Tab-separated table of C-alpha atoms in Angstrom:
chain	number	residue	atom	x	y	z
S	1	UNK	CA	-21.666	-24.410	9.250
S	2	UNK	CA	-23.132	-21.112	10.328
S	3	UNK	CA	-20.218	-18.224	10.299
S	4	UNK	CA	-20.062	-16.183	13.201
S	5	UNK	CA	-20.940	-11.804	12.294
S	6	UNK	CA	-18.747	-9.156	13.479
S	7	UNK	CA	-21.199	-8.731	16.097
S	8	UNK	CA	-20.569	-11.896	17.626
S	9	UNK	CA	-16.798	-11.227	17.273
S	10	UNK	CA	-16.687	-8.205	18.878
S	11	UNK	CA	-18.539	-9.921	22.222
S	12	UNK	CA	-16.517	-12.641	21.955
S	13	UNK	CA	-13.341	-11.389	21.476
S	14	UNK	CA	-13.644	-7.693	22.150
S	15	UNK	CA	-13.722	-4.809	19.447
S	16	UNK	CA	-9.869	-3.996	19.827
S	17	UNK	CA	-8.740	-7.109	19.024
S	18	UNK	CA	-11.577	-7.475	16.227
S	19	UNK	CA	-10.283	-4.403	14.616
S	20	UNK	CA	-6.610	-5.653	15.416
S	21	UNK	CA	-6.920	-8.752	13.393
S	22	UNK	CA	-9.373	-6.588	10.761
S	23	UNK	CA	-6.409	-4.489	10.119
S	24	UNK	CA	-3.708	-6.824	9.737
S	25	UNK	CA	-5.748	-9.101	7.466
S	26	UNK	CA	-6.353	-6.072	4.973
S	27	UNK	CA	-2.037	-5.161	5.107
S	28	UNK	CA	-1.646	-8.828	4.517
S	29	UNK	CA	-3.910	-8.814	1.284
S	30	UNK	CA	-2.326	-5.297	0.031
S	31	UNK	CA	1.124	-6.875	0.228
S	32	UNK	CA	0.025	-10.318	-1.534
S	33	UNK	CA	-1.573	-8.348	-4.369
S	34	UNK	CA	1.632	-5.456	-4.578
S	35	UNK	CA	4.002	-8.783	-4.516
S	36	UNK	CA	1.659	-10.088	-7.355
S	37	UNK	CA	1.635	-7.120	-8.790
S	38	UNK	CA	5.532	-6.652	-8.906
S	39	UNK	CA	6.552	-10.118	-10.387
S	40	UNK	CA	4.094	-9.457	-13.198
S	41	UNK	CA	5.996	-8.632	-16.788
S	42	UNK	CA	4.821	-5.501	-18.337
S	43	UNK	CA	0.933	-6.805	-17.642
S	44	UNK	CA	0.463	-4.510	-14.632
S	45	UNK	CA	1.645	-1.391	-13.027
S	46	UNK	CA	5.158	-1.225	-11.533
S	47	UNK	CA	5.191	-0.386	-7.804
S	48	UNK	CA	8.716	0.930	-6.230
S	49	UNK	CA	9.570	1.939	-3.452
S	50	UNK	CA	9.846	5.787	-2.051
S	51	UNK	CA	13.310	6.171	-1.423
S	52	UNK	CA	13.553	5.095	-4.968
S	53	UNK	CA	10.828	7.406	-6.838
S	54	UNK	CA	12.987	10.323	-5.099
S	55	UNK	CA	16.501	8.682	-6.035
S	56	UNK	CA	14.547	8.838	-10.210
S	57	UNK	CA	13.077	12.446	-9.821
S	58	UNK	CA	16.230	13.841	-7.728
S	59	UNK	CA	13.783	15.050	-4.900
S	60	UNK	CA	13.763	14.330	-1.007
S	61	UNK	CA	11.546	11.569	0.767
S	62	UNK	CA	9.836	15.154	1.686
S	63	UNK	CA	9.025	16.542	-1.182
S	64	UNK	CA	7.902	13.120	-2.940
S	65	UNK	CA	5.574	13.132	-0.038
S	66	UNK	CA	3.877	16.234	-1.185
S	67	UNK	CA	3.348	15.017	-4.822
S	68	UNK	CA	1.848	12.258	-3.142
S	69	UNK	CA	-0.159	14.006	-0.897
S	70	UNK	CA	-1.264	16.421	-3.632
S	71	UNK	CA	-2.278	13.388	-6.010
S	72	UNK	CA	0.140	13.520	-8.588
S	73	UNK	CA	1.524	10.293	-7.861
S	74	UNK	CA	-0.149	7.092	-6.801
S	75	UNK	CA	0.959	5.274	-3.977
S	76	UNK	CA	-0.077	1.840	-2.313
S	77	UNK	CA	0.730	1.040	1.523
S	78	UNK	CA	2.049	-2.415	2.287
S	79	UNK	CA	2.232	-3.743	5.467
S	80	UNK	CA	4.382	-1.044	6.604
S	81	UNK	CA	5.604	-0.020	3.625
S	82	UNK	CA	4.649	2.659	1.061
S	83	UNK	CA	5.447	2.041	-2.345
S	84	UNK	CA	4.402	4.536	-5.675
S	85	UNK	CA	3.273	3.829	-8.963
S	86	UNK	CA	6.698	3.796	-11.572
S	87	UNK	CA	4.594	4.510	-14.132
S	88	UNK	CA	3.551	7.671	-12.520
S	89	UNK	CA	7.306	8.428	-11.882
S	90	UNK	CA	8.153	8.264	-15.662
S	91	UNK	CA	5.502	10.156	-16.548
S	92	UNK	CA	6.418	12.773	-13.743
S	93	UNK	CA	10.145	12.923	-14.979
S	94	UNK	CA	8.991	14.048	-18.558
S	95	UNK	CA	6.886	17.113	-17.540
């Protein structure tokens, strides 16, 4: 069975909804692997979500938007969702 390229997509279907379905395939895989990633016991990092990094570190949604944004914590979009590295919160709570 030969697979069709992108190419052939794109003529097909047209770019927009190429990228469309390009895009919501790749959200789909992020959340599979951060739902993965949460149910695993201490063999992985811990993802939470924002409103709860700033509830740990007593900051506003704001300002934990500017450590992330300044790459002092790590944070992982799914679907429409963002979600930061607990690890990174702990760590950030003892400095």
């Amino acid at each position: 069975m030969v697979r069709p390229s992108v190419t052939d997509l794109d003529r097909l279907l047209g770019p927009d909804f190429v990228a469309a379905i390009s895009q919501f395939v790749d959200a789909r895989v992020a959340a599979v692997l951060a739902e993965h990633e949460l149910k695993q016991n201490g063999n992985g990092p811990t993802w939470i979500s924002r409103q709860e990094a700033s509830a740990d570190l007593g900051i506003s949604l704001r300002q934990l938007d500017r450590l992330v944004a300044r790459g002092k914590l790590r944070s992982m979009p799914v679907g429409r969702r963002v979600l930061v590295s607990g690890a990174d919160v702990e760590a950030f709570e003892g400095t």
